[in-house]
mmCIF file of C-alpha atoms (C1' of nucleotides) in Angstrom:
data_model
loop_
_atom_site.group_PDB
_atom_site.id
_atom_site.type_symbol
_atom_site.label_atom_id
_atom_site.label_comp_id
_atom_site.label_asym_id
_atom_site.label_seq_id
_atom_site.Cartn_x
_atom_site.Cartn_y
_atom_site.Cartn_z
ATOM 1 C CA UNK H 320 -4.209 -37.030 -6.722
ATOM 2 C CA UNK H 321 -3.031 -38.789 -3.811
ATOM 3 C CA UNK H 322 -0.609 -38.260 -0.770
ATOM 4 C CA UNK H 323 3.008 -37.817 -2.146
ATOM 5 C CA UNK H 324 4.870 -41.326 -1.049
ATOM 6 C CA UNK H 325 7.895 -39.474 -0.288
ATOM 7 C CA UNK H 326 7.473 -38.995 3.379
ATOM 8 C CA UNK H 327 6.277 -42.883 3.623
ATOM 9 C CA UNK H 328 9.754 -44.353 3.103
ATOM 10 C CA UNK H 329 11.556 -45.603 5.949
ATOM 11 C CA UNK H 330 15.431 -44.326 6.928
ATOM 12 C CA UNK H 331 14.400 -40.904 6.355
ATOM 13 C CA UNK H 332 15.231 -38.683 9.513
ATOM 14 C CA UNK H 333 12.345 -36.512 10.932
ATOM 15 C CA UNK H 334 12.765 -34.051 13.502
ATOM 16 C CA UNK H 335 14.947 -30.414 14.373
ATOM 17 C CA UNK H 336 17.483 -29.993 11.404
ATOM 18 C CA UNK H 337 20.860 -29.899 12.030
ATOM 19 C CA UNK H 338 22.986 -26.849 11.428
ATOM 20 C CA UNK H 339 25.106 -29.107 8.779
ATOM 21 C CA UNK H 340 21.911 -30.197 7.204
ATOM 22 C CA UNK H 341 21.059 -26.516 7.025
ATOM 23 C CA UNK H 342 23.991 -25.847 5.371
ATOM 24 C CA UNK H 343 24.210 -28.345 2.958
ATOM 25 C CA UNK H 344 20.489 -27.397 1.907
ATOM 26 C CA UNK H 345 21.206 -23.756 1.605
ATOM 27 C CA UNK H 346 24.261 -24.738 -0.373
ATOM 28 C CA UNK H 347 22.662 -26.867 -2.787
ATOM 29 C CA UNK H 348 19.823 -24.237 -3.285
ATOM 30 C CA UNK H 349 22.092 -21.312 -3.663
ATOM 31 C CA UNK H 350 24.224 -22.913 -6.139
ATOM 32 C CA UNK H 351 21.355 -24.966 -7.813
ATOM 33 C CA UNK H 352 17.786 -23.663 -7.268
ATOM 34 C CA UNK H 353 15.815 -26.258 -5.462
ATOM 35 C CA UNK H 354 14.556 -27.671 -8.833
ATOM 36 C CA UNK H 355 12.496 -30.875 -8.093
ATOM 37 C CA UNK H 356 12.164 -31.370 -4.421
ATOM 38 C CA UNK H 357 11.735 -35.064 -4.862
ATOM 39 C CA UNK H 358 15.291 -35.575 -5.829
ATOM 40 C CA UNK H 359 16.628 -32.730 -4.459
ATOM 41 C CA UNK H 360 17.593 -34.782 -0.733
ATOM 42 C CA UNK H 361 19.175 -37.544 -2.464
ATOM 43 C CA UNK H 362 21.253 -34.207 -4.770
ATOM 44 C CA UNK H 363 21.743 -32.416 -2.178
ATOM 45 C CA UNK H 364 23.025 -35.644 0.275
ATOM 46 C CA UNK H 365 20.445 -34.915 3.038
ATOM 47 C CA UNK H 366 18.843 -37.913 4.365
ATOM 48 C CA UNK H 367 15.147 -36.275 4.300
ATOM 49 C CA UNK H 368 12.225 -36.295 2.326
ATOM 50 C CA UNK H 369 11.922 -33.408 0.032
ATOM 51 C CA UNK H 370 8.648 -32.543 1.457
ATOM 52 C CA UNK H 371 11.010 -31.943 4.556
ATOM 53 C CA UNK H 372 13.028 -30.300 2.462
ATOM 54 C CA UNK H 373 10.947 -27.573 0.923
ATOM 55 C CA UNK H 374 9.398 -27.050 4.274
ATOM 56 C CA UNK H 375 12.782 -25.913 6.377
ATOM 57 C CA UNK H 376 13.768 -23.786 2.910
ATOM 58 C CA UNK H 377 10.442 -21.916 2.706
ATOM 59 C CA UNK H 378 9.914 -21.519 6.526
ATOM 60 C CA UNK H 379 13.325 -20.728 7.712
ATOM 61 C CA UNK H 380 16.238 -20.874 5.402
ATOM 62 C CA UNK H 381 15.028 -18.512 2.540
ATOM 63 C CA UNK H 382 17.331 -15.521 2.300
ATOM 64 C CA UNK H 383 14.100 -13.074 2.337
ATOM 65 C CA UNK H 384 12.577 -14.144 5.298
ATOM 66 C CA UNK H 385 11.898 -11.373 8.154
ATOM 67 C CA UNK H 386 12.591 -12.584 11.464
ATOM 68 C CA UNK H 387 11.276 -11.253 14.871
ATOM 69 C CA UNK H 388 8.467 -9.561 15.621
ATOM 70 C CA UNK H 389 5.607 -8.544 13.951
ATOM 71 C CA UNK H 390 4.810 -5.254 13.307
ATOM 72 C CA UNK H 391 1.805 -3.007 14.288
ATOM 73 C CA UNK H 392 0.801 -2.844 10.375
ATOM 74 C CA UNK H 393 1.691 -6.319 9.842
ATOM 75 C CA UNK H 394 -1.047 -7.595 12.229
ATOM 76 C CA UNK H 395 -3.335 -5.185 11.278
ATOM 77 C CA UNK H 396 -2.860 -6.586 7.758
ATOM 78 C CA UNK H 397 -3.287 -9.814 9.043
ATOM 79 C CA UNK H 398 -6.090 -9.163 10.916
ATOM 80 C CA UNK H 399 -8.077 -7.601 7.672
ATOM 81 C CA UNK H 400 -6.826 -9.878 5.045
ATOM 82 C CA UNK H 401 -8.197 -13.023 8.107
ATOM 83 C CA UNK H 402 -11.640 -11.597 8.039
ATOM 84 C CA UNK H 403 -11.791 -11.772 3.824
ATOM 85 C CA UNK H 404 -10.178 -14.695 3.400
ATOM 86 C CA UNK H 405 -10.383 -17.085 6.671
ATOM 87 C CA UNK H 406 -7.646 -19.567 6.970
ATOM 88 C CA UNK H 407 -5.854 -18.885 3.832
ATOM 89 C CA UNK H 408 -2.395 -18.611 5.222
ATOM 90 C CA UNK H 409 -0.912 -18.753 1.838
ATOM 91 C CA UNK H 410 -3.063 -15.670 0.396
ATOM 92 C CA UNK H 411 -2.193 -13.324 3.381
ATOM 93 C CA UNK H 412 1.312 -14.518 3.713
ATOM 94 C CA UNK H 413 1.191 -13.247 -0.088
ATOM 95 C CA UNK H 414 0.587 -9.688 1.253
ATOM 96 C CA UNK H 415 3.320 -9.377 4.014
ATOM 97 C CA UNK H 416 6.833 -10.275 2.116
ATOM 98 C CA UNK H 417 8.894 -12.038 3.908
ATOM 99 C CA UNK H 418 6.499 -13.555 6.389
ATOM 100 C CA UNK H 419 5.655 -17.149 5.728
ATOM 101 C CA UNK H 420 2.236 -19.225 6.235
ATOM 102 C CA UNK H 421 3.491 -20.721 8.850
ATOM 103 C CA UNK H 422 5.058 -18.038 10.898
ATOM 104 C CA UNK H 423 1.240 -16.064 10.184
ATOM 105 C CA UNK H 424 -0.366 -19.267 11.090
ATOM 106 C CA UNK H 425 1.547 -19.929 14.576
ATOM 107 C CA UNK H 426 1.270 -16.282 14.987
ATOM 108 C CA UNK H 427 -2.448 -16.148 15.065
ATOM 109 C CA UNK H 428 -3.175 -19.265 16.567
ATOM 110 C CA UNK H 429 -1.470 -18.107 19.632
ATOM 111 C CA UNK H 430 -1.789 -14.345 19.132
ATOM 112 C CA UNK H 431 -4.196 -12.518 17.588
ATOM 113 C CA UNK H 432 -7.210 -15.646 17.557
ATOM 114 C CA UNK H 433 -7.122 -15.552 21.609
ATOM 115 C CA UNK H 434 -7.242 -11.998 21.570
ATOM 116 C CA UNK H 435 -10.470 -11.940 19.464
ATOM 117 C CA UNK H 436 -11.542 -14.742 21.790
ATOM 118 C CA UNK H 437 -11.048 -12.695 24.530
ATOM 119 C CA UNK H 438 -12.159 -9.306 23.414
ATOM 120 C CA UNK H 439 -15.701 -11.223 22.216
ATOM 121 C CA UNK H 440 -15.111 -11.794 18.947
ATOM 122 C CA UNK H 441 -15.769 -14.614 16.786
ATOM 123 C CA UNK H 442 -12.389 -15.540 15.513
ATOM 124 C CA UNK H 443 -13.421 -16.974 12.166
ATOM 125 C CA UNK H 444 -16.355 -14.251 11.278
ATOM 126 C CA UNK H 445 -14.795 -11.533 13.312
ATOM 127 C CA UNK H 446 -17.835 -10.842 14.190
ATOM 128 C CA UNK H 447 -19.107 -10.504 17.757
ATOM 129 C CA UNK H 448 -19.794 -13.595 19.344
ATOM 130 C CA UNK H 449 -23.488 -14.601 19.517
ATOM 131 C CA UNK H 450 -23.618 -17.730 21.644
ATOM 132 C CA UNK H 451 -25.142 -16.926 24.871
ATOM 133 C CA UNK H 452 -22.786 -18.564 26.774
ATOM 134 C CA UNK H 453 -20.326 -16.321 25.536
ATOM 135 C CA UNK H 454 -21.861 -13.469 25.927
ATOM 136 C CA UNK H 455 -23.283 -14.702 29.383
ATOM 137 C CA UNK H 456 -20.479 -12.166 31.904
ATOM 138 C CA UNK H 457 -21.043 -9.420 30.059
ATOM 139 C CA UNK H 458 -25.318 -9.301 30.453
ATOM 140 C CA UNK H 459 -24.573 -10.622 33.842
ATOM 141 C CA UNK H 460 -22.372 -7.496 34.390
ATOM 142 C CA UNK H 461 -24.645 -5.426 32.357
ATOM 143 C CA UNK H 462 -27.601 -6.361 34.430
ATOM 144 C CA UNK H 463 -26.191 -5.933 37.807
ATOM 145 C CA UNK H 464 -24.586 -2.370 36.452
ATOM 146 C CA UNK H 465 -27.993 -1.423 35.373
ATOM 147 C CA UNK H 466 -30.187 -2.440 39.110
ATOM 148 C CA UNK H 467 -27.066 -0.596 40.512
ATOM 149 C CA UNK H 468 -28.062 2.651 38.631
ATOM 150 C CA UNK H 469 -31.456 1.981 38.755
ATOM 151 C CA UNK H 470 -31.348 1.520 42.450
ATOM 152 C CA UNK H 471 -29.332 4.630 42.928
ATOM 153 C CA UNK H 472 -30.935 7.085 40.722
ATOM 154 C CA UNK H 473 -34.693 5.629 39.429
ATOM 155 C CA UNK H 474 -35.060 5.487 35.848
ATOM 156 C CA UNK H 475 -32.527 6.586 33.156
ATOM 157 C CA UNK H 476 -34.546 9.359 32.080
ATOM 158 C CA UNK H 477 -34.849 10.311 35.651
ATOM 159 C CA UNK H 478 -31.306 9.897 36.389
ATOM 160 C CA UNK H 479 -29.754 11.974 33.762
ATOM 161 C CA UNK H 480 -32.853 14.760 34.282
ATOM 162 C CA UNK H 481 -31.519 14.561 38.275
ATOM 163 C CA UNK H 482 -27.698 14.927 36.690
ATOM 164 C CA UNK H 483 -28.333 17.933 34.491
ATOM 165 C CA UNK H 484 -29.693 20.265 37.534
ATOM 166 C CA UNK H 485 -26.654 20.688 37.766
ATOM 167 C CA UNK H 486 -25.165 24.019 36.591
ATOM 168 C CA UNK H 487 -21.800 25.181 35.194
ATOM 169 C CA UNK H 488 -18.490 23.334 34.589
ATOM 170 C CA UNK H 489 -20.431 20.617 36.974
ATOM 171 C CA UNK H 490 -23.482 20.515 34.899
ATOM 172 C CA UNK H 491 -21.366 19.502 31.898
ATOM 173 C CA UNK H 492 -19.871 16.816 33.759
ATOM 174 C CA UNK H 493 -23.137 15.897 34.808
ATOM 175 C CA UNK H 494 -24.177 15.654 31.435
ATOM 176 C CA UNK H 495 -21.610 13.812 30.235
ATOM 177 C CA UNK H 496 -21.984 11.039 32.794
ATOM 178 C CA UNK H 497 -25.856 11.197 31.738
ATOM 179 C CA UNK H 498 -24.774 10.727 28.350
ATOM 180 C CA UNK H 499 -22.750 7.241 29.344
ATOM 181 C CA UNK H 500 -25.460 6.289 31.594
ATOM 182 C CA UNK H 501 -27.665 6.252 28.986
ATOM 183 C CA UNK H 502 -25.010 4.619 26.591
ATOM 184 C CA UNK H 503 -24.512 1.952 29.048
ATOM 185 C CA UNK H 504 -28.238 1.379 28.967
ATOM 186 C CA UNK H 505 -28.257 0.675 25.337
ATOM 187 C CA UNK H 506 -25.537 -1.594 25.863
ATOM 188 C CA UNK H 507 -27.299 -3.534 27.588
ATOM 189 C CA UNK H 508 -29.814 -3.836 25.364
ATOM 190 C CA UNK H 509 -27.858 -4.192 22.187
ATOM 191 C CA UNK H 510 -26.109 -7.114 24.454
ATOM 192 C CA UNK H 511 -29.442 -8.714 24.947
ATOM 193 C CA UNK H 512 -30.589 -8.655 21.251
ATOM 194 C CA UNK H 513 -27.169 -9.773 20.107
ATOM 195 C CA UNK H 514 -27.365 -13.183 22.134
ATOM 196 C CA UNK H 515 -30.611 -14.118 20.201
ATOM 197 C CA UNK H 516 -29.209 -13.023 17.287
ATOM 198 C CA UNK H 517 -29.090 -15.051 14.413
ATOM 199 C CA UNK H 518 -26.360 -17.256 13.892
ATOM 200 C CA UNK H 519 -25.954 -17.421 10.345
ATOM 201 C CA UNK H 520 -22.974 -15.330 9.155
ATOM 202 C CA UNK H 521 -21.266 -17.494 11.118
ATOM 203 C CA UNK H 522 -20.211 -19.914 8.111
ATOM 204 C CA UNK H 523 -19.613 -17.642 5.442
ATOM 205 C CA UNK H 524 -17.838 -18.491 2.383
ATOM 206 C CA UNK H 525 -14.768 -16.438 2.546
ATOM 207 C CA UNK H 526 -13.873 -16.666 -0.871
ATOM 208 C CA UNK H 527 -17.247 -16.224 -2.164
ATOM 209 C CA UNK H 528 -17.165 -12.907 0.365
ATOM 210 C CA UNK H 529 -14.123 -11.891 -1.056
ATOM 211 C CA UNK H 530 -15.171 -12.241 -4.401
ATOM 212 C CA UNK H 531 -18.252 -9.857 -3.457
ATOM 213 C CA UNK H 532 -16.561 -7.635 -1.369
ATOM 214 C CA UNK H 533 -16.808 -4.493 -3.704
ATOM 215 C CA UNK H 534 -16.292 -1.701 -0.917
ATOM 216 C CA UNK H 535 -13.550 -0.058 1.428
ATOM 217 C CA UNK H 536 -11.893 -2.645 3.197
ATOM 218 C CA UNK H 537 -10.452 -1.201 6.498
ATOM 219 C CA UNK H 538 -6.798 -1.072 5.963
ATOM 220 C CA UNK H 539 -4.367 -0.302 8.074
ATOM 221 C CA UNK H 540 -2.888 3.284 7.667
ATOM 222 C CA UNK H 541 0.242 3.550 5.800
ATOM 223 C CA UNK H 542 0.789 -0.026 4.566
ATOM 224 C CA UNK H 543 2.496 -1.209 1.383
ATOM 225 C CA UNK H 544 -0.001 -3.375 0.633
ATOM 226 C CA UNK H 545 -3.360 -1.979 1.383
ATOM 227 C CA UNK H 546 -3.911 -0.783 -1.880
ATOM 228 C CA UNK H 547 -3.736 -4.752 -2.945
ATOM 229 C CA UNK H 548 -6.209 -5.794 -0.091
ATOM 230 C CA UNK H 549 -9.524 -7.156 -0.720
ATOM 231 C CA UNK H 550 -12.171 -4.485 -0.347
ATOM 232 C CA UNK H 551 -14.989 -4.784 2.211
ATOM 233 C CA UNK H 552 -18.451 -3.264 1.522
ATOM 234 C CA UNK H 553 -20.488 -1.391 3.989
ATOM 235 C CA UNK H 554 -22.900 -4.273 3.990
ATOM 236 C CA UNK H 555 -20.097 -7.372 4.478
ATOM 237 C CA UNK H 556 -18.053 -8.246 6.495
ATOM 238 C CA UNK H 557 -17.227 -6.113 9.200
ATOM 239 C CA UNK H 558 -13.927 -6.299 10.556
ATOM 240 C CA UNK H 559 -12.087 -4.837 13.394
ATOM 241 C CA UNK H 560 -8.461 -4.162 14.464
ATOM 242 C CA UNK H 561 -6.360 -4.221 17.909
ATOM 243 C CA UNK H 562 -5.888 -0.827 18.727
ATOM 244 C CA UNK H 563 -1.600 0.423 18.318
ATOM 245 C CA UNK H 564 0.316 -1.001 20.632
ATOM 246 C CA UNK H 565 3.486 -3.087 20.114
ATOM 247 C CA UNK H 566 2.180 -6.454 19.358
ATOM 248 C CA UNK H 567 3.665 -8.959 21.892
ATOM 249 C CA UNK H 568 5.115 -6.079 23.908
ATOM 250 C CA UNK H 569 6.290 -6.717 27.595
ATOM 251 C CA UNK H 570 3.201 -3.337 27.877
ATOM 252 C CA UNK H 571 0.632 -5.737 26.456
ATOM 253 C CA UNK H 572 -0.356 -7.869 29.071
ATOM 254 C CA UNK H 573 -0.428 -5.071 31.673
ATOM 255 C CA UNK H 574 -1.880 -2.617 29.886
ATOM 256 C CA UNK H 575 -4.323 -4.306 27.623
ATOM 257 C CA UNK H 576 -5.883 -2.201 24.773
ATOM 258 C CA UNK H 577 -4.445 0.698 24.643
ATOM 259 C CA UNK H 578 -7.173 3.864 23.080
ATOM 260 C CA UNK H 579 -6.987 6.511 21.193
ATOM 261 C CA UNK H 580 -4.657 5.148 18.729
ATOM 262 C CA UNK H 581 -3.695 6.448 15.730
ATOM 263 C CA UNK H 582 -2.684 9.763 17.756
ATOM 264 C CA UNK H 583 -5.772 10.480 18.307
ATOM 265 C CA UNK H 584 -5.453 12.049 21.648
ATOM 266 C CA UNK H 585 -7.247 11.273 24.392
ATOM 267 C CA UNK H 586 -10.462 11.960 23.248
ATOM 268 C CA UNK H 587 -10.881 9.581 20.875
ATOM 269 C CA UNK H 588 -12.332 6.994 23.229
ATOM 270 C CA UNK H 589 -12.022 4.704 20.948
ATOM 271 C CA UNK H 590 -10.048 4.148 18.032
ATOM 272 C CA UNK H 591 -9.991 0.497 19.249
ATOM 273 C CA UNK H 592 -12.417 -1.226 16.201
ATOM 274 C CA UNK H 593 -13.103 -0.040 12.759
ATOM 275 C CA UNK H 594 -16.836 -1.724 12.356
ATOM 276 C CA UNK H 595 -17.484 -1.317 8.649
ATOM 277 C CA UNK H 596 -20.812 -2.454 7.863
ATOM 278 C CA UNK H 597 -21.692 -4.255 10.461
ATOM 279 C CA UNK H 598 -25.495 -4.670 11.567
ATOM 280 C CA UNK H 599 -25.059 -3.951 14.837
ATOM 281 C CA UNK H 600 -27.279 -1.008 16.880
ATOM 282 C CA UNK H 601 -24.555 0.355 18.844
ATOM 283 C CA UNK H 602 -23.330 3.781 18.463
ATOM 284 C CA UNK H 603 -19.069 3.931 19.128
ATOM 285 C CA UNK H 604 -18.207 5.175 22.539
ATOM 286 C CA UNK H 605 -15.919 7.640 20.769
ATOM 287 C CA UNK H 606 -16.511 11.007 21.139
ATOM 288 C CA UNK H 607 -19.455 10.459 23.515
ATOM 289 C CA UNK H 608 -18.402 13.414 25.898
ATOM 290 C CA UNK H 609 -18.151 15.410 22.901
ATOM 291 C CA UNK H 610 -21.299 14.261 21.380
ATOM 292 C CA UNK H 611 -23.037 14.948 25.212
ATOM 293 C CA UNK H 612 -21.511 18.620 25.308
ATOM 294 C CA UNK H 613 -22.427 19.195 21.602
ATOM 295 C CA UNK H 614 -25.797 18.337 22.085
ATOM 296 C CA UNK H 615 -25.328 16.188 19.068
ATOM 297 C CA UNK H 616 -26.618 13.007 21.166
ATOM 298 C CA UNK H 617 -30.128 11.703 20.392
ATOM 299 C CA UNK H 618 -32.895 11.364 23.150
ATOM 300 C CA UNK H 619 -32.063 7.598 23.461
ATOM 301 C CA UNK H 620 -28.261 8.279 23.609
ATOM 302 C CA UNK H 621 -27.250 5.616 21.150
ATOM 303 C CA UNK H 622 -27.011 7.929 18.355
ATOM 304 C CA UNK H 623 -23.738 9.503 18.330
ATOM 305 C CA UNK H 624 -21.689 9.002 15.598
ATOM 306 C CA UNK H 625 -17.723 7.817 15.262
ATOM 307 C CA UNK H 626 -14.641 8.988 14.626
ATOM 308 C CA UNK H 627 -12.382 7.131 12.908
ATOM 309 C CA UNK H 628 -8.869 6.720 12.787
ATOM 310 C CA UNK H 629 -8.650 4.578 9.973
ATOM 311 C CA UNK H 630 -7.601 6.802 7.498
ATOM 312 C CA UNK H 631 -10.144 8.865 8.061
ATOM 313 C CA UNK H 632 -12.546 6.836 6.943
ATOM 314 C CA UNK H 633 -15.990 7.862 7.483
ATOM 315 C CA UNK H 634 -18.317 5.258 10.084
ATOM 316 C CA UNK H 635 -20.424 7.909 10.968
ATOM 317 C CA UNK H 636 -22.855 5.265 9.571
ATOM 318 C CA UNK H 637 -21.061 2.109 10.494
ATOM 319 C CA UNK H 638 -21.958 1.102 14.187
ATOM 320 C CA UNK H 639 -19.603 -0.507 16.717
ATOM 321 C CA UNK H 640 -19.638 -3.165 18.290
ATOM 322 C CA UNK H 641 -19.074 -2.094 21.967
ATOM 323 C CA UNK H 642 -18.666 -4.297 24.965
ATOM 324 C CA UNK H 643 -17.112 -2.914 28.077
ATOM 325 C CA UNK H 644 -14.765 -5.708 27.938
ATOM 326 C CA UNK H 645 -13.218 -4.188 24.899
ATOM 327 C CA UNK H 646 -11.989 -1.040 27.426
ATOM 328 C CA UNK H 647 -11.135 -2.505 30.354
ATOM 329 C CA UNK H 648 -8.869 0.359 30.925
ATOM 330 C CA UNK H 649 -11.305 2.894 29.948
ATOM 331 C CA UNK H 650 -11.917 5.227 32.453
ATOM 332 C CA UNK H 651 -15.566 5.423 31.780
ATOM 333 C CA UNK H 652 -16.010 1.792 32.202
ATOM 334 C CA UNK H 653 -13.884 1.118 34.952
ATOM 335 C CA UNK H 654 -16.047 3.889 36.909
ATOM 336 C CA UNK H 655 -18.876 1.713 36.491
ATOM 337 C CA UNK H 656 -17.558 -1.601 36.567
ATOM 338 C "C1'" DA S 1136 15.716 -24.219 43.851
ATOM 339 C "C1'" DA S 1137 12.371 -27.428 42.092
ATOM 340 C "C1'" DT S 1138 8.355 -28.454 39.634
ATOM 341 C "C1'" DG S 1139 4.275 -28.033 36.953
ATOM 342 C "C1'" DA S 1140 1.650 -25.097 33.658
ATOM 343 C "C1'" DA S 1141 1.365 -22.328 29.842
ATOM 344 C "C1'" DG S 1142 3.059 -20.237 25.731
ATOM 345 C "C1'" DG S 1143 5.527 -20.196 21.414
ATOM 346 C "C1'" DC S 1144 7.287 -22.179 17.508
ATOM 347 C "C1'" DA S 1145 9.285 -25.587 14.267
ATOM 348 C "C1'" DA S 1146 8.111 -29.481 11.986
ATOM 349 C "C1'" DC S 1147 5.122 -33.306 10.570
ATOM 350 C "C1'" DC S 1148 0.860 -35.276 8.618
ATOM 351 C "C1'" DG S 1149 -2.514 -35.824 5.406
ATOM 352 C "C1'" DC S 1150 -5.561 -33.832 1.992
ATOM 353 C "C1'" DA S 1151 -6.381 -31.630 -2.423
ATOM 354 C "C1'" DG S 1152 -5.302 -29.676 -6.810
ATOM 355 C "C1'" DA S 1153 -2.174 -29.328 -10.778
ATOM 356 C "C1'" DA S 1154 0.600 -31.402 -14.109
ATOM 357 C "C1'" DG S 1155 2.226 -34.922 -16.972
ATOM 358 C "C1'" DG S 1156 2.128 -39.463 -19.182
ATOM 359 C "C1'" DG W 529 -10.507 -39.652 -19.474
ATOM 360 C "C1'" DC W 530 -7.772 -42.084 -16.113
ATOM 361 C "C1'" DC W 531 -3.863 -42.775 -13.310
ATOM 362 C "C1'" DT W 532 0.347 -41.420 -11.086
ATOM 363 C "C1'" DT W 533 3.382 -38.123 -9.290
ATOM 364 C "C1'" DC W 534 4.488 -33.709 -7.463
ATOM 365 C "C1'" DT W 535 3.640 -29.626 -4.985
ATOM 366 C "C1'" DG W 536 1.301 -26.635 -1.869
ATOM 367 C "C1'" DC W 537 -1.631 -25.818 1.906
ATOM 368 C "C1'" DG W 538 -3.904 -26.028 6.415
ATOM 369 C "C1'" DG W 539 -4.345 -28.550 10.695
ATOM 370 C "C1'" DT W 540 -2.080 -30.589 14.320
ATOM 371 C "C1'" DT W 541 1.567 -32.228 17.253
ATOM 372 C "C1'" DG W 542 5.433 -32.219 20.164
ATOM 373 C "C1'" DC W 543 9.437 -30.067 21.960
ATOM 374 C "C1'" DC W 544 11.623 -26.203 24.116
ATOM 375 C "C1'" DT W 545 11.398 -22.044 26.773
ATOM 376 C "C1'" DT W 546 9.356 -19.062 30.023
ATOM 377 C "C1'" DC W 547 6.533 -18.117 33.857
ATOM 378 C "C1'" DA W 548 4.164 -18.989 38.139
ATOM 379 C "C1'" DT W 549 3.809 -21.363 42.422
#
DNA sequence: AATGAAGGCAACCGCAGAAGG
DNA sequence: GCCTTCTGCGGTTGCCTTCAT
């Protein structure tokens, strides 16, 4: 036990390393493995501390480390592997070779955790966020969206009844609005419920989750390592993924989420999340036109079920999470917001 | 063009567990 | 079983670059 002394003697330098020290270190390594890093500085002639040391060889001078970007499948693997495991940078670096802790780390602290942030989510349950406070703009919107409607058109039931007289190519439309009127209305519902919710998966043992986890975990399509990932049940964690776009792409900030992914065409509203086993009440905006024009939609509109790009994997009985926020670009939204 | 703010990343710090005596 | 040393990990900091005003 106790903190390694190393780093506690004096003359050591600290700081950027030098392209010579580089070079001497990669030298040594190559030509002697790094063997104990406690003597290795004083072997090698490098006036740092082998803690130092190890740290500039594993995060930047190892021979298999992938530079630039990451990759769409990368941060969806980062993404799952996060919502099994938490903060154990080591354990997902594991699954995406050549990436290192730290690069991960940095890369979600300034990536991928202010996107969750942004999009609602709880960064460290992945869940969606249940402090009112958080949640406050999008009742606030909700409520207004809903007096607007209510003000325009009476009562939901009313509304849509007034939409369908409609007939024809303009009666379906009519329906289909109907359909997100009523969706929007159970939105703002689910919205209210979820600020009251219960806190209390909040804090959840991520080891002891992964150790549980017995079911599908939602994996991105097509990579190496999904068949290594830690499986999610149904009734665990949920967790959800950024939609396909090129992750720190100059598209990003302009055009947000992007929908449909997957190549699911345009009607797949949303491809956005893959909710597995989540407890939430929300039907997934996906294929709501379809679902309105299909008659497949239940009285209360909230009963349609998803489509999935995830490898097809079925959440016909795994809700979503929706929050306009999540499709600011959506067209739906955007006509109401 | 200058300046301040924000973002991104490399590196450091300190804790904890493993290993060895 | 206890103590010391070593290694690895996660959190945090500080510098550099980019962007906005």
């Amino acid at each position: 036990m106790g903190r390694s002394p190393c780093c506690d003697e004096s003359g050591l330098k600290k700081g950027p390393w030098t392209q010579e020290e580089d070079e001497k270190l990669l030298q040594y390594i190559q030509k002697n493995g790094h063997g104990s890093w406690r003597t290795l500085p004083r072997l090698a002639g490098l006036n740092r501390c082998g803690k130092s040391c190890r740290l500039r060889w594993t995060n930047y001078l190892r021979p298999d480390i992938k530079r630039g970007k990451f990759s769409q499948e990368e941060e969806q693997t980062i993404l799952h592997l996060h919502s099994v495991l938490g903060n154990k940078w080591s354990a997902i670096a594991a699954h995406l070779p050549g990436r290192t802790d730290n690069e991960i780390k940095n890369f979600w602290n300034t990536h991928l955790k202010k996107r969750l942030i942004q999009m609602g989510f709880d960064p460290m349950t992945h869940r969606p966020r249940t402090d009112f406070f958080a949640a406050l703009p999008q009742l606030i919107a909700l409520a207004a969206l809903r007096d607007q409607l209510a003000a325009a058109g009476g009562t939901p039931a009313a509304s849509a009844q007034h939409l369908h007289a409609g007939a024809g190519a303009a009666g379906v439309d009519v329906a289909i609005q109907a359909a997100k009127f009523q969706y929007l209305q159970c939105l703002l519902q689910s919205a209210a419920a979820t600020t009251i919710s219960s806190t209390a998966g909040a804090a959840h043992d991520a080891e002891a989750a992964a150790a549980a986890l017995g079911g599908g975990l939602c994996s991105p399509q097509g990579t190496q390592d999904s068949a290594d990932l830690m499986p999610v049940s149904g009734s665990q964690l949920p967790s959800c993924t950024f939609p396909e776009a090129p992750v720190g792409s100059e598209e990003e900030g302009d055009q947000g989420l992007s929908y449909g992914g997957g190549g699911g065409g345009a009607d797949d509203v949303v491809d956005v999340f893959a909710w597995h086993g989540g407890g939430g009440s929300l039907p997934p905006l996906a294929d709501l036109s379809d679902a309105a024009n299909n008659n497949n939609m239940s009285a209360d509109g909230c009963s349609a079920t998803a489509s999935s790009s995830f490898g097809g994997a079925a959440t016909a009985s795994s809700p979503l999470p929706c929050w306009p926020e999540f499709f600011p670009d959506d067209p739906f939204i955007t006509d109401f917001l």
